[in-house]
CSV table of C-alpha atoms and ligand atoms in Angstrom, one decimal:
chain,number,residue,atom,x,y,z
A,1,MET,CA,-61.0,-205.3,77.1
A,2,ARG,CA,-58.2,-203.6,78.9
A,3,VAL,CA,-58.0,-200.7,76.4
A,4,GLN,CA,-61.7,-200.3,76.5
A,5,TYR,CA,-61.6,-200.1,80.3
A,6,LEU,CA,-58.9,-197.5,80.2
A,7,LEU,CA,-60.8,-195.4,77.7
A,8,SER,CA,-64.0,-195.4,79.6
A,9,ALA,CA,-62.2,-194.7,82.8
A,10,LEU,CA,-60.4,-191.6,81.4
A,11,PRO,CA,-63.2,-189.1,81.7
A,12,LEU,CA,-63.6,-190.0,85.3
A,13,LEU,CA,-59.9,-189.4,86.0
A,14,ALA,CA,-59.6,-186.1,84.2
A,15,PRO,CA,-60.7,-183.3,86.5
A,16,LYS,CA,-63.7,-181.5,85.1
A,17,SER,CA,-62.5,-178.0,84.2
A,18,GLN,CA,-65.1,-175.6,85.4
A,19,LYS,CA,-65.9,-172.4,83.6
A,20,ILE,CA,-66.0,-169.0,85.3
A,21,VAL,CA,-66.9,-165.6,83.9
A,22,ILE,CA,-65.5,-162.8,86.0
A,23,SER,CA,-66.8,-159.2,86.0
A,24,ASN,CA,-66.8,-156.1,88.2
A,25,ASP,CA,-67.8,-152.5,88.3
A,26,ASP,CA,-64.3,-151.0,88.7
A,27,GLY,CA,-63.3,-151.7,85.1
A,28,TRP,CA,-61.4,-154.4,83.2
A,29,ALA,CA,-58.0,-153.0,83.9
A,30,VAL,CA,-58.0,-152.6,87.7
A,31,ALA,CA,-55.4,-154.5,89.6
A,32,GLN,CA,-58.0,-156.4,91.7
A,33,ILE,CA,-59.8,-158.1,88.8
A,34,ARG,CA,-56.6,-159.1,87.1
A,35,ALA,CA,-55.2,-160.6,90.3
A,36,GLN,CA,-58.4,-162.6,90.6
A,37,PHE,CA,-58.4,-163.7,87.0
A,38,ASP,CA,-54.8,-165.0,87.4
A,39,SER,CA,-55.6,-166.7,90.8
A,40,LEU,CA,-58.6,-168.6,89.3
A,41,LYS,CA,-56.6,-169.5,86.2
A,42,ASP,CA,-53.8,-170.8,88.4
A,43,ALA,CA,-56.3,-172.9,90.4
A,44,GLY,CA,-57.2,-174.7,87.2
A,45,TYR,CA,-60.4,-173.0,86.1
A,46,GLU,CA,-61.2,-171.8,82.6
A,47,VAL,CA,-61.8,-168.1,83.0
A,48,ILE,CA,-63.2,-165.3,80.8
A,49,LEU,CA,-63.0,-161.7,82.0
A,50,SER,CA,-65.8,-159.5,80.8
A,51,ALA,CA,-65.9,-156.1,82.5
A,52,PRO,CA,-66.6,-152.5,81.8
A,53,ALA,CA,-64.1,-150.4,79.9
A,54,GLN,CA,-64.3,-147.7,82.5
A,55,ASN,CA,-64.8,-147.3,86.2
A,56,GLN,CA,-68.6,-147.9,86.5
A,57,SER,CA,-68.8,-147.9,90.3
A,58,GLY,CA,-72.2,-147.1,91.7
A,59,THR,CA,-74.2,-147.9,88.5
A,60,GLY,CA,-76.2,-150.7,90.2
A,61,SER,CA,-78.4,-152.6,87.7
A,62,ARG,CA,-78.3,-149.9,84.9
A,63,SER,CA,-78.0,-151.2,81.3
A,64,LYS,CA,-77.3,-149.5,78.0
A,65,THR,CA,-76.1,-150.4,74.5
A,66,ALA,CA,-72.3,-150.3,74.4
A,67,THR,CA,-70.7,-147.6,72.2
A,68,ASP,CA,-67.3,-147.0,70.6
A,69,MET,CA,-64.6,-145.5,72.8
A,70,ARG,CA,-64.7,-141.7,72.7
A,71,GLU,CA,-62.0,-141.6,75.3
A,72,PRO,CA,-59.4,-144.3,76.2
A,73,CYS,CA,-60.3,-147.2,78.4
A,74,GLU,CA,-59.3,-146.7,82.0
A,75,TYR,CA,-55.5,-146.4,82.6
A,76,GLU,CA,-55.1,-146.0,78.8
A,77,SER,CA,-55.8,-149.7,78.4
A,78,CYS,CA,-57.4,-149.1,75.0
A,79,ARG,CA,-57.2,-146.3,72.5
A,80,VAL,CA,-59.8,-143.7,71.5
A,81,GLY,CA,-61.9,-145.1,68.7
A,82,SER,CA,-61.6,-148.7,69.9
A,83,PRO,CA,-64.8,-150.7,69.3
A,84,ALA,CA,-67.7,-150.8,71.8
A,85,VAL,CA,-66.7,-154.3,72.8
A,86,GLY,CA,-63.0,-155.3,72.6
A,87,PHE,CA,-60.4,-157.7,73.9
A,88,ASN,CA,-56.7,-158.0,74.5
A,89,GLU,CA,-55.1,-159.4,71.3
A,90,THR,CA,-52.5,-161.5,73.1
A,91,ASP,CA,-55.1,-162.9,75.6
A,92,PRO,CA,-58.6,-162.8,74.0
A,93,ARG,CA,-60.1,-164.0,77.3
A,94,LEU,CA,-59.6,-160.5,78.6
A,95,ASN,CA,-62.6,-158.5,77.4
A,96,TYR,CA,-64.1,-155.0,77.9
A,97,VAL,CA,-67.5,-153.7,77.2
A,98,ASN,CA,-68.1,-150.0,77.0
A,99,ALA,CA,-71.3,-150.0,79.0
A,100,TYR,CA,-72.4,-150.9,82.6
A,101,PRO,CA,-71.4,-153.9,84.7
A,102,VAL,CA,-74.8,-155.6,83.9
A,103,ASP,CA,-74.0,-155.3,80.2
A,104,ALA,CA,-70.5,-156.8,80.7
A,105,ALA,CA,-71.8,-159.7,82.7
A,106,ARG,CA,-74.5,-160.4,80.0
A,107,HIS,CA,-71.8,-160.2,77.2
A,108,GLY,CA,-69.7,-162.7,79.1
A,109,ILE,CA,-72.6,-165.1,79.6
A,110,GLN,CA,-74.5,-164.7,76.3
A,111,THR,CA,-71.7,-164.1,73.8
A,112,LEU,CA,-68.3,-165.0,75.1
A,113,SER,CA,-69.2,-168.3,76.9
A,114,PRO,CA,-70.9,-169.9,73.9
A,115,LYS,CA,-67.9,-168.7,71.7
A,116,PHE,CA,-65.1,-170.1,73.9
A,117,TRP,CA,-66.9,-173.0,75.6
A,118,SER,CA,-70.1,-173.7,73.6
A,119,SER,CA,-71.9,-173.6,76.9
A,120,LYS,CA,-72.9,-171.4,79.8
A,121,PRO,CA,-70.4,-170.7,82.6
A,122,ASP,CA,-70.6,-172.7,85.8
A,123,LEU,CA,-70.3,-169.5,87.9
A,124,LEU,CA,-70.0,-165.8,87.6
A,125,VAL,CA,-67.6,-164.1,90.0
A,126,SER,CA,-68.3,-160.4,90.4
A,127,GLY,CA,-65.3,-158.5,91.9
A,128,PRO,CA,-63.7,-158.4,94.3
A,129,ASN,CA,-64.9,-154.8,94.4
A,130,VAL,CA,-62.6,-152.0,95.4
A,131,GLY,CA,-64.4,-151.0,98.6
A,132,ARG,CA,-67.1,-152.7,100.7
A,133,ASN,CA,-70.8,-153.2,99.7
A,134,LEU,CA,-72.7,-153.2,103.0
A,135,ASN,CA,-76.3,-152.5,103.9
A,136,VAL,CA,-78.1,-150.1,101.4
A,137,GLN,CA,-74.9,-149.9,99.3
A,138,VAL,CA,-76.1,-153.2,97.6
A,139,PHE,CA,-78.8,-151.1,95.7
A,140,PHE,CA,-76.2,-148.9,94.0
A,141,SER,CA,-73.3,-151.4,93.7
A,142,GLY,CA,-72.5,-152.4,90.1
A,143,THR,CA,-70.7,-155.4,91.6
A,144,ILE,CA,-74.0,-156.6,93.1
A,145,GLY,CA,-75.8,-155.5,89.9
A,146,ALA,CA,-73.6,-157.8,87.7
A,147,ALA,CA,-74.1,-160.7,90.0
A,148,CYS,CA,-77.9,-160.3,90.0
A,149,GLU,CA,-78.0,-160.1,86.2
A,150,ALA,CA,-76.1,-163.4,86.1
A,151,ALA,CA,-78.6,-165.0,88.5
A,152,GLN,CA,-81.4,-163.9,86.4
A,153,GLN,CA,-79.7,-165.5,83.4
A,154,GLY,CA,-79.7,-168.8,85.4
A,155,VAL,CA,-75.9,-168.7,86.2
A,156,PRO,CA,-74.9,-169.0,89.9
A,157,ALA,CA,-73.3,-165.7,90.9
A,158,ILE,CA,-71.2,-164.5,93.9
A,159,ALA,CA,-70.3,-160.9,94.6
A,160,PHE,CA,-67.1,-160.1,96.5
A,161,SER,CA,-66.1,-156.8,98.0
A,162,GLY,CA,-63.1,-155.7,100.1
A,163,GLN,CA,-62.0,-152.6,101.9
A,164,SER,CA,-58.2,-152.6,101.6
A,165,THR,CA,-57.7,-152.3,97.9
A,166,GLU,CA,-57.2,-149.2,95.9
A,167,HIS,CA,-58.4,-148.3,92.4
A,168,VAL,CA,-55.1,-148.8,90.5
A,169,SER,CA,-54.0,-150.2,87.2
A,170,TYR,CA,-53.2,-153.9,86.8
A,171,THR,CA,-49.7,-152.9,85.8
A,172,THR,CA,-49.0,-152.0,89.4
A,173,LEU,CA,-49.2,-155.7,90.4
A,174,ALA,CA,-45.9,-156.1,88.6
A,175,SER,CA,-44.4,-152.6,89.0
A,176,ASP,CA,-45.2,-152.2,92.7
A,177,PRO,CA,-45.4,-155.8,94.0
A,178,THR,CA,-45.1,-154.8,97.7
A,179,SER,CA,-47.6,-151.9,97.8
A,180,GLU,CA,-50.6,-152.3,100.1
A,181,ALA,CA,-53.0,-152.4,97.1
A,182,THR,CA,-51.0,-155.2,95.5
A,183,LEU,CA,-50.8,-157.2,98.7
A,184,ALA,CA,-54.5,-156.8,99.4
A,185,ALA,CA,-55.4,-157.6,95.7
A,186,HIS,CA,-53.5,-161.0,96.1
A,187,ALA,CA,-54.9,-161.7,99.5
A,188,TYR,CA,-58.5,-161.1,98.5
A,189,ALA,CA,-58.0,-163.0,95.3
A,190,SER,CA,-56.7,-166.0,97.2
A,191,LEU,CA,-59.6,-165.9,99.7
A,192,THR,CA,-62.0,-165.6,96.8
A,193,THR,CA,-60.5,-168.6,95.0
A,194,THR,CA,-60.8,-170.6,98.2
A,195,PHE,CA,-64.5,-169.6,98.4
A,196,VAL,CA,-65.0,-170.6,94.7
A,197,ASN,CA,-63.2,-173.9,95.2
A,198,THR,CA,-65.6,-174.7,98.1
A,199,PHE,CA,-68.7,-173.7,96.1
A,200,LEU,CA,-67.7,-175.5,92.8
A,201,SER,CA,-66.6,-178.7,94.5
A,202,SER,CA,-69.8,-179.0,96.5
A,203,PRO,CA,-72.2,-181.7,95.2
A,204,SER,CA,-74.8,-179.2,94.0
A,205,ALA,CA,-72.5,-176.3,93.0
A,206,SER,CA,-75.7,-174.3,92.6
A,207,LEU,CA,-77.7,-171.6,94.5
A,208,PRO,CA,-81.4,-171.4,95.3
A,209,PRO,CA,-83.3,-169.8,92.3
A,210,ASN,CA,-83.0,-166.1,92.0
A,211,THR,CA,-80.4,-165.6,94.7
A,212,ILE,CA,-76.8,-164.4,94.9
A,213,ILE,CA,-74.2,-164.5,97.6
A,214,SER,CA,-72.6,-161.3,98.7
A,215,VAL,CA,-69.2,-161.6,100.5
A,216,ASN,CA,-67.4,-158.7,102.2
A,217,TYR,CA,-63.8,-158.9,103.3
A,218,PRO,CA,-62.3,-157.1,106.4
A,219,PRO,CA,-59.5,-154.6,106.0
A,220,LEU,CA,-56.2,-156.5,106.0
A,221,HIS,CA,-52.6,-155.6,106.8
A,222,ASN,CA,-53.2,-152.6,109.2
A,223,ARG,CA,-54.1,-154.6,112.3
A,224,SER,CA,-52.0,-157.3,113.9
A,225,ASN,CA,-55.0,-159.7,114.4
A,226,CYS,CA,-56.0,-159.3,110.8
A,227,ALA,CA,-52.8,-159.0,108.8
A,228,ARG,CA,-52.9,-162.1,106.7
A,229,LYS,CA,-55.5,-164.0,104.7
A,230,GLU,CA,-55.1,-166.9,107.1
A,231,ASP,CA,-56.5,-164.7,109.9
A,232,VAL,CA,-59.9,-164.3,108.1
A,233,LYS,CA,-62.8,-166.3,109.4
A,234,TRP,CA,-66.2,-166.7,107.6
A,235,VAL,CA,-69.4,-165.6,109.3
A,236,PHE,CA,-72.9,-166.2,107.9
A,237,THR,CA,-74.7,-162.8,108.0
A,238,ARG,CA,-77.6,-160.7,106.8
A,239,THR,CA,-77.2,-157.5,104.8
A,240,PHE,CA,-80.0,-155.4,106.3
A,241,PRO,CA,-80.5,-154.7,110.0
A,242,THR,CA,-84.3,-154.7,109.7
A,243,ILE,CA,-85.7,-158.2,109.8
A,244,TRP,CA,-89.0,-159.0,108.1
A,245,ARG,CA,-88.7,-162.7,108.2
A,246,ALA,CA,-86.8,-164.9,110.6
A,247,ASP,CA,-83.3,-166.0,109.5
A,248,MET,CA,-82.1,-169.5,109.9
A,249,ASP,CA,-81.2,-170.6,113.4
A,250,ILE,CA,-77.4,-171.1,113.9
A,251,CYS,CA,-75.1,-170.1,116.7
A,252,GLY,CA,-78.0,-169.8,119.1
A,253,ASN,CA,-79.1,-166.6,117.3
A,254,ASN,CA,-82.8,-166.9,117.9
A,255,GLY,CA,-83.5,-166.5,114.2
A,256,LYS,CA,-81.5,-163.3,113.6
A,257,LEU,CA,-78.1,-163.4,111.9
A,258,PRO,CA,-75.6,-160.7,112.7
A,259,THR,CA,-75.4,-157.9,110.1
A,260,GLU,CA,-72.5,-157.8,107.7
A,261,SER,CA,-71.7,-154.2,108.9
A,262,GLU,CA,-71.2,-155.3,112.5
A,263,VAL,CA,-69.2,-158.4,111.5
A,264,VAL,CA,-66.9,-156.8,109.0
A,265,GLY,CA,-66.5,-153.6,111.0
A,266,TYR,CA,-65.6,-155.4,114.2
A,267,ASP,CA,-62.0,-154.4,114.8
A,268,GLU,CA,-61.4,-156.9,117.6
A,269,GLY,CA,-62.0,-159.7,115.1
A,270,CYS,CA,-61.1,-160.6,111.5
A,271,TYR,CA,-64.3,-161.7,109.9
A,272,ALA,CA,-65.5,-161.9,106.3
A,273,SER,CA,-69.3,-161.8,106.0
A,274,VAL,CA,-71.4,-164.1,103.8
A,275,SER,CA,-75.0,-163.0,103.0
A,276,VAL,CA,-77.7,-164.4,100.7
A,277,LEU,CA,-79.7,-161.9,98.7
A,278,SER,CA,-82.6,-162.0,96.4
A,279,ALA,CA,-81.4,-161.3,92.8
A,280,THR,CA,-84.5,-159.2,92.1
A,281,SER,CA,-85.2,-157.2,95.3
A,282,LYS,CA,-81.6,-157.2,96.6
A,283,MET,CA,-83.0,-157.8,100.0
A,284,ASP,CA,-82.0,-160.6,102.3
A,285,ALA,CA,-83.2,-164.0,101.1
A,286,GLY,CA,-85.4,-166.2,103.4
A,287,LYS,CA,-84.1,-168.8,105.8
A,288,GLU,CA,-84.7,-171.8,103.4
A,289,ALA,CA,-82.3,-170.2,101.0
A,290,GLN,CA,-79.8,-169.4,103.8
A,291,GLN,CA,-79.9,-173.1,104.9
A,292,GLU,CA,-79.3,-174.3,101.4
A,293,VAL,CA,-76.3,-172.1,101.0
A,294,LEU,CA,-74.9,-173.0,104.4
A,295,LYS,CA,-75.2,-176.7,103.3
A,296,THR,CA,-73.4,-176.0,100.0
A,297,LEU,CA,-70.6,-174.0,101.6
A,298,GLY,CA,-70.4,-176.2,104.8
A,299,SER,CA,-66.7,-177.1,104.3
A,300,LEU,CA,-65.7,-173.5,104.2
A,301,GLY,CA,-65.7,-173.6,108.0
A,302,PHE,CA,-68.1,-170.9,109.2
A,303,VAL,CA,-67.6,-169.6,112.8
A,304,CYS,CA,-70.1,-168.0,115.1
A,305,PHE,CA,-69.7,-164.2,115.5
A,306,ALA,CA,-68.1,-163.7,118.9
A,307,HIS,CA,-68.1,-160.1,120.2
B,401,NAG,C1,-65.0,-144.6,90.3
B,401,NAG,O1,-66.3,-144.1,90.3
B,401,NAG,C2,-66.9,-143.8,91.6
B,401,NAG,C3,-68.3,-143.3,91.4
B,401,NAG,O2,-68.5,-142.3,90.5
B,401,NAG,C4,-66.0,-142.7,92.2
B,401,NAG,O3,-66.5,-142.4,93.6
B,401,NAG,C5,-64.6,-143.1,92.3
B,401,NAG,O4,-63.8,-142.1,92.8
B,401,NAG,C6,-64.1,-143.6,90.9
B,401,NAG,N1,-62.7,-144.1,91.1
B,401,NAG,C7,-61.8,-143.7,90.2
B,401,NAG,C8,-60.4,-144.3,90.5
B,401,NAG,O5,-62.0,-143.1,89.2
B,402,NAG,C1,-52.7,-157.8,77.2
B,402,NAG,O1,-52.2,-159.1,77.6
B,402,NAG,C2,-50.7,-159.1,77.6
B,402,NAG,C3,-50.3,-160.5,77.8
B,402,NAG,O2,-50.9,-161.0,78.9
B,402,NAG,C4,-50.3,-158.1,78.7
B,402,NAG,O3,-48.9,-158.0,78.7
B,402,NAG,C5,-50.9,-156.7,78.4
B,402,NAG,O4,-50.5,-155.8,79.5
B,402,NAG,C6,-52.4,-156.8,78.3
B,402,NAG,N1,-53.0,-155.5,78.1
B,402,NAG,C7,-54.2,-155.2,78.6
B,402,NAG,C8,-54.7,-153.8,78.3
B,402,NAG,O5,-54.9,-156.0,79.1
């Protein structure tokens, strides 16, 4: 009896290891995505990186068939003549796709997840992008494009973007550990992992159908009030200034959330913006979707935008 009890109790005691595919538009070898990959792995998640072989910034929701490498992957991270889709031989969870962010996200969800896990991922993390994605930038952003593709495949997806990083090779994380780009990569990675922890440990761990979340981080390190990741506060926002339908009512806002541009750009504060977008139109989602996301992320500790 005792043994039986222990055996049946075991699955409850073992923490469920959740599965994350991470993609971006800056390419598989930029510092920011590798810092994020390591941070999520260190937090106990199973992570597969599937990202473009090259910088594909600004390619939105474009898609094409991947082709063999006619030039090296970014930062010489693979050789000319390498296959259209490849991986790091010492760590096969690091994958590139020589196509667009949408194609890399799809490869991660449709091919790599079944191969490694025999299942879909629990979440797709897109980014953090090198640079912000505010307002109309969401239409051109490959970071947003990859997240929208995942949502359309039925996988919850969150896009992250931050201003302080630079487009540098992952090798600089080790070779230049105190550079601004390295420090920002680690700070944004840590904030993103906190966000992911909150999302995946919520009872639903899901998003309203056909929506994504878009998070933008403030610049760090160059202002005394926003120097460390601990200074960053989360604000619920909308992406576009023009309002077609009322937003949810919080913070006495009369049905209009602050825009992410005003929140992230507010130098007197240190705010990260959190917006809910339709995965098809890339416009702000309605207030029902906003309310559902607020409920899911409640324990993140949102603040009202004070300015
Ligand atoms: C990446 O591509 C974007 C868009 O073409 C460009 O603006 C940016 O300078 C590129 N970055 C690097 C490091 O190549
Ligand atoms: C491949 O993985 C190994 C071990 O993690 C690492 O040392 C190497 O830099 C990686 N190369 C690329 C291109 O990812």
